[in-house]
Structure formats: structure tokens, C-alpha cells
Tab-separated table of C-alpha atoms in Angstrom:
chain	number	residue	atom	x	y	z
A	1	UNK	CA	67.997	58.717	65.921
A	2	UNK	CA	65.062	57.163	64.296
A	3	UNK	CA	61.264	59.472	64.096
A	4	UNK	CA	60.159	56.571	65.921
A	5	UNK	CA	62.391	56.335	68.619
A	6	UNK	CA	61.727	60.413	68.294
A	7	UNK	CA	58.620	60.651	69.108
A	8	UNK	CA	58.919	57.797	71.746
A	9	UNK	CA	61.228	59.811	74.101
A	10	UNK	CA	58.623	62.863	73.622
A	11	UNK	CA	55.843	61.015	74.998
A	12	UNK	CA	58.172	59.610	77.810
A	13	UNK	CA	59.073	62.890	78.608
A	14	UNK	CA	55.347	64.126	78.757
A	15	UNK	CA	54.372	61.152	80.930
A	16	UNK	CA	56.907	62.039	83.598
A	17	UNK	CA	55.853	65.569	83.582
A	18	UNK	CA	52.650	64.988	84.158
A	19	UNK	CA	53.667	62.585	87.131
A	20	UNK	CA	55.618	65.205	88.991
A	21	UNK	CA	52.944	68.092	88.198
A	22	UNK	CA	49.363	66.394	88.791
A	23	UNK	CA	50.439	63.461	91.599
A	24	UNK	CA	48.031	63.705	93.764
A	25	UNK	CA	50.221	62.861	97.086
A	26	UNK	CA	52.193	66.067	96.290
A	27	UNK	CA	53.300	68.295	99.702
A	28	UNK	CA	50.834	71.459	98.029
A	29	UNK	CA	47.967	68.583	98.218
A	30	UNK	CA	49.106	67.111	101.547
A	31	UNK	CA	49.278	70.852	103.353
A	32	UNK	CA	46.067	71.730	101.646
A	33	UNK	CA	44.112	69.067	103.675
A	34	UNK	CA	46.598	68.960	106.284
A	35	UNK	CA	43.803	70.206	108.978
A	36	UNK	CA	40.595	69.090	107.197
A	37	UNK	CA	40.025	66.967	110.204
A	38	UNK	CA	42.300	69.092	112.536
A	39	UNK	CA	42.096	68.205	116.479
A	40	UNK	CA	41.156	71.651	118.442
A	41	UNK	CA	40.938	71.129	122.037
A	42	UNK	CA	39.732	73.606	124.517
A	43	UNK	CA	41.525	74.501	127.418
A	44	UNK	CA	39.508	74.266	130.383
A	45	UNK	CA	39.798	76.688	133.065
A	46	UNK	CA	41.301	74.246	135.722
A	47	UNK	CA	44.022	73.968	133.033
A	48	UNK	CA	44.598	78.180	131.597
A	49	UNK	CA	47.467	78.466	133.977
A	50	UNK	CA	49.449	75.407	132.505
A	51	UNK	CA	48.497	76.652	129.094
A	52	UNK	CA	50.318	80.317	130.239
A	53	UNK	CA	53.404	78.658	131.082
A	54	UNK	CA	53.909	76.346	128.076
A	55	UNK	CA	53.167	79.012	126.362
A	56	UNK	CA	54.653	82.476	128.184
A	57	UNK	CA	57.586	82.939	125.309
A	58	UNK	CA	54.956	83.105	122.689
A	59	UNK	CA	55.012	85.804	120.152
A	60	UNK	CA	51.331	86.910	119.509
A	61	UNK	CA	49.689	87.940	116.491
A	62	UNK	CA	46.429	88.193	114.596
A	63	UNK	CA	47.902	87.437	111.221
A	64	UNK	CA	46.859	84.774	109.066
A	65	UNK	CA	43.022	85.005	110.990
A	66	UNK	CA	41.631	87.697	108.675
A	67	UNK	CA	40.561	84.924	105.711
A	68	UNK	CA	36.486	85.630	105.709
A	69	UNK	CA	34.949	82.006	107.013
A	70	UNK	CA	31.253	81.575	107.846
A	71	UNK	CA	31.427	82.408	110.989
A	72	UNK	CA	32.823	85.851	110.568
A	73	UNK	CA	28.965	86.380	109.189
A	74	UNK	CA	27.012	85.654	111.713
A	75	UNK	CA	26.263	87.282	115.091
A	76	UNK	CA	28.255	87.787	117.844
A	77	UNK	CA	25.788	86.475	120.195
A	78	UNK	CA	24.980	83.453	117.854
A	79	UNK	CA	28.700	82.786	117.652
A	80	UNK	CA	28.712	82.790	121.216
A	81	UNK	CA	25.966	79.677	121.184
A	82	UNK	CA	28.079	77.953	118.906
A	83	UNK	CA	31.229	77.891	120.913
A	84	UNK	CA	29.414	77.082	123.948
A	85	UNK	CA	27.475	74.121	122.203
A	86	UNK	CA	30.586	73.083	120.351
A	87	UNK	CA	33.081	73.425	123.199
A	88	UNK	CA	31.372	73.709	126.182
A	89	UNK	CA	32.284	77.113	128.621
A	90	UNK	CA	34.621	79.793	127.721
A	91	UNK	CA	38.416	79.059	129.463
A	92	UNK	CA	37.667	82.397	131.075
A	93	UNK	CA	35.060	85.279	131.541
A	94	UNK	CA	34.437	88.504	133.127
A	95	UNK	CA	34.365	86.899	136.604
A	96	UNK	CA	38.074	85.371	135.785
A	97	UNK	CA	39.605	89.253	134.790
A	98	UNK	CA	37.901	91.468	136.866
A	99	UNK	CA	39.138	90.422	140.208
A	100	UNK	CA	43.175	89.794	139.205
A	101	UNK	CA	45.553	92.036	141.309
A	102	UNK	CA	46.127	94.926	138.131
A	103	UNK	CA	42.914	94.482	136.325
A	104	UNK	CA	42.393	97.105	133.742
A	105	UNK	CA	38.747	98.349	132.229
A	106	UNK	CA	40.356	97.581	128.894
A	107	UNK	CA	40.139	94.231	130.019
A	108	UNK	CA	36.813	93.390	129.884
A	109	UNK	CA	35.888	91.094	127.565
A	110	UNK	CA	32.910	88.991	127.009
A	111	UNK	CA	34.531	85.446	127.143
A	112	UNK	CA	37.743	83.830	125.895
A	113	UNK	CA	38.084	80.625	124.633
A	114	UNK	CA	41.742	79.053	124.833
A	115	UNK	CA	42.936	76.024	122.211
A	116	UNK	CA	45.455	73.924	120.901
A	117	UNK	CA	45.355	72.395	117.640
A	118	UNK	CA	46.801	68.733	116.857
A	119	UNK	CA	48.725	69.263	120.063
A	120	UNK	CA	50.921	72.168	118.892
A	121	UNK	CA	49.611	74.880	117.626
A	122	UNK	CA	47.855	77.369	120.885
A	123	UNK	CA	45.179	79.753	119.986
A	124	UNK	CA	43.121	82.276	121.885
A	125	UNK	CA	40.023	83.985	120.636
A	126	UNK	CA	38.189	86.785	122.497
A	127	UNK	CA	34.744	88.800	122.238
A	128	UNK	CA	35.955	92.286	123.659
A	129	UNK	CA	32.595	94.111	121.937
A	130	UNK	CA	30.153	91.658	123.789
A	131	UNK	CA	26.642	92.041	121.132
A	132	UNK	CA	27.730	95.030	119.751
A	133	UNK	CA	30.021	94.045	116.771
A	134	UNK	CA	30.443	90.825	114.603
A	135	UNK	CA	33.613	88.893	114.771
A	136	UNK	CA	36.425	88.257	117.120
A	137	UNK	CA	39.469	88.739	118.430
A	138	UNK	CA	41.875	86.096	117.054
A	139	UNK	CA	45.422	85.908	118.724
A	140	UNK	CA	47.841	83.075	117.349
A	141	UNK	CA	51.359	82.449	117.566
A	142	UNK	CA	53.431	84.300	114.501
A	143	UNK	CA	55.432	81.557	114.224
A	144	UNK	CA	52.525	79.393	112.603
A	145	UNK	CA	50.957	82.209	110.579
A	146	UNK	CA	51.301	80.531	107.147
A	147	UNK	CA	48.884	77.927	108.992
A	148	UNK	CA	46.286	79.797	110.290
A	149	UNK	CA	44.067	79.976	107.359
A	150	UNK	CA	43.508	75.822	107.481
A	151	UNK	CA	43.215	75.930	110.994
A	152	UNK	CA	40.102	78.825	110.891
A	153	UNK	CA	38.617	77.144	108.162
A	154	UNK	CA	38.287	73.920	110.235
A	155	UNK	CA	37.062	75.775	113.406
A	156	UNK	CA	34.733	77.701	111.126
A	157	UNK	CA	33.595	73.988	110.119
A	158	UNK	CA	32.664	72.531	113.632
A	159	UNK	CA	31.083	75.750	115.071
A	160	UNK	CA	28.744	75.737	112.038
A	161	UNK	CA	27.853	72.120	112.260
A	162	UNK	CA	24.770	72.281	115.345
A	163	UNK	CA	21.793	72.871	114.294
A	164	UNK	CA	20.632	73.180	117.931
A	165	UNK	CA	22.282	75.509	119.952
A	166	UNK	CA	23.318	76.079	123.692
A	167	UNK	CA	21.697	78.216	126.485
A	168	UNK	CA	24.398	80.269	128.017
A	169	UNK	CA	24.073	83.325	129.784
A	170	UNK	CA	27.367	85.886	129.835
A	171	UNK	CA	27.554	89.352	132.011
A	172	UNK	CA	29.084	91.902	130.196
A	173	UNK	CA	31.100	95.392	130.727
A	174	UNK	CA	31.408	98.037	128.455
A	175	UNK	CA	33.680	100.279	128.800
A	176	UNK	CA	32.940	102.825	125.765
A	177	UNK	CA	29.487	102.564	127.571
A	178	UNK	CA	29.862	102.711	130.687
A	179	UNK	CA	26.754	99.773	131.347
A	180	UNK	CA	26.733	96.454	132.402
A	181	UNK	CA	25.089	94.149	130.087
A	182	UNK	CA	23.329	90.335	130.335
A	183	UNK	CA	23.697	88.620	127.369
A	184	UNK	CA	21.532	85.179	126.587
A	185	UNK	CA	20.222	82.334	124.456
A	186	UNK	CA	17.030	80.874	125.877
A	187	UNK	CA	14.567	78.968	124.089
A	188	UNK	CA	15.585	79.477	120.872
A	189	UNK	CA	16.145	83.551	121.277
A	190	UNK	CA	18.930	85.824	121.701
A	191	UNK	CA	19.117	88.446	123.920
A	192	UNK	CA	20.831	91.618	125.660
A	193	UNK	CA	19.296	93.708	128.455
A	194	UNK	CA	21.460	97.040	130.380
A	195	UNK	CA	21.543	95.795	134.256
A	196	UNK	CA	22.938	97.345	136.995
A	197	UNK	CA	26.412	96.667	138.517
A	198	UNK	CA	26.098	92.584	139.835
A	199	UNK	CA	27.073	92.800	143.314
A	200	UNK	CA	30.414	90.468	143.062
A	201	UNK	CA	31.446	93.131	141.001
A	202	UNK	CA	31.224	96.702	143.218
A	203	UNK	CA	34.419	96.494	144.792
A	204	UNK	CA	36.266	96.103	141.842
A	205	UNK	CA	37.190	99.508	139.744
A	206	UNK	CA	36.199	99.507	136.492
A	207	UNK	CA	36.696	103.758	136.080
């Protein structure tokens, strides 16, 4: 074999290297941006019950959720804005729990907020601190794990889009405390006052 034909068949053999390697349609590229623009619907409260049955044989986890985003830095009540300004209501609330046939006090959450992304994948996130603690309570499928960093990411990205926020107004029980809490956003300020029992409330046991 000729140097020339040599050295010819090295830089053919470089060229396809660097085709397979650096291609920019390659499946690490394509699942990298695979939920850059990912679909996340909220499921509306008319609709949890469907969502429970589609969903009953689901394994739950929290895995794959712990990835630090922007919104695991902000307030809990600020995040609270942002999911109501992004997605409207919470899929349930206190008032949803507390008067089920079984209810427990370790039930008592702030709000949930129920999803599917790109028509597949079901998520539920929870507030079960209320204002007292940042972040949430992520609880995914464990069969998508591997996913659920994209799929944060991109919620992270449309809750921190606004840059006007929602009223809302939440009641609150806290069990380590004992209290009942209001929780709000009005004109522009966050706040949490201890209130008394509401009244829909006293005939339910929250000891």
C-alpha cells in the first residue's frame, strides 16, 4: 500500500469517527432535550378520581426529584403563587382530605397539585409543611425515574416564568403545632396568621 493511499484511509477513518461521536441528532442529544418543551397538564379536581384509577397500580417514589432547580430556592409560600398563577388551583386541599371516611392528622397538607407529562408520565407534588419549610413533596412513578430530572427542570422553567403572581388564599393544619394557619398572597405580600379552628372543620378529628 502506497503512503498516499496511507494516509488517505487515516483521514477516512477520522472523518467517520467524528460522525458517529459529535452528530448532533444522536439519542444522548435527543433525550437531553427530550422535555425542553415538555407538556405538563394539571389535573383538575373534577378529574383526581379518573387520575386514581389510571393510575392505582403505580409504584411511588421520590427518586430522580432531588436535582436542585430554582424553585427548590425560593419560598414555600412564593412557590405556592407560582403554581397557582401557572396552573390555576391545587387538584386538592385541606377541604378535599379532611372530611374522607379514614382521614388521618398526618394527612394534612397544604395543597396538592396532580400532573401528567406529554400524556404519560403522572406526577403529584405536595406542601405537607404549609410556610414553614422550603421545598416539596415530589411523588413520581419509579418506573420513569431516569426521567425525572428533565421533567423538574421544565416545571422548574414555567413556574419561574411570571413575573406577576396570583392571589390565593390556603387554610392550613399543623399537626407538630397543633394551630390552624391562613396562608396568603395579596397585593404583592405574603402572609401567615394562627386562626382558630374554621367552623367546616370542628367535627372532623384532627387529635
Amino acid at each position: 500500500m502506497s503512503i498516499l493511499n496511507a494516509a488517505g484511509w487515516f483521514v477516512l477513518f477520522l472523518l467517520l469517527a467524528g460522525t458517529f461521536l459529535f452528530r448532533p441528532d444522536s439519542a444522548q442529544a435527543q433525550q437531553a432535550d427530550a422535555f425542553t418543551e415538555a407538556e405538563i397538564v394539571k389535573i383538575e379536581r373534577v378529574d383526581a378520581a379518573t387520575f386514581e384509577r389510571r393510575f392505582r397500580n403505580t409504584r411511588w417514589t421520590g427518586q430522580g426529584m432531588q436535582g436542585i432547580t430554582d424553585i427548590d430556592r425560593i419560598p414555600s409560600m412564593e412557590l405556592r403563587a407560582r403554581f397557582q398563577t401557572v396552573f390555576g388551583d391545587p387538584t386538592r386541599t385541606l377541604d378535599d382530605l379532611a372530611f374522607r371516611q379514614g382521614f388521618r392528622m398526618a394527612e394534612a397538607i397544604q395543597y396538592e397539585y396532580w400532573f401528567i407529562v406529554n400524556d404519560t408520565y403522572p406526577m403529584m407534588i405536595l406542601d405537607i409543611d404549609g410556610p414553614f419549610a422550603r421545598g416539596l413533596v415530589y411523588a413520581v412513578s419509579v418506573s420513569y425515574i431516569d426521567l425525572m430530572p428533565q421533567i423538574k427542570r421544565a416545571l422548574s422553567r414555567k413556574l419561574m416564568e411570571p413575573t406577576q403572581l396570583t392571589d390565593f388564599t390556603d387554610v392550613f393544619y399543623s399537626p407538630e403545632r397543633g394551630n390552624w394557619y391562613e396562608i396568603t398572597f395579596r397585593n404583592g405580600e405574603f402572609n401567615y396568621v394562627e386562626i382558630p379552628r374554621p367552623s367546616r372543620f370542628r367535627g372532623v378529628n384532627f387529635n
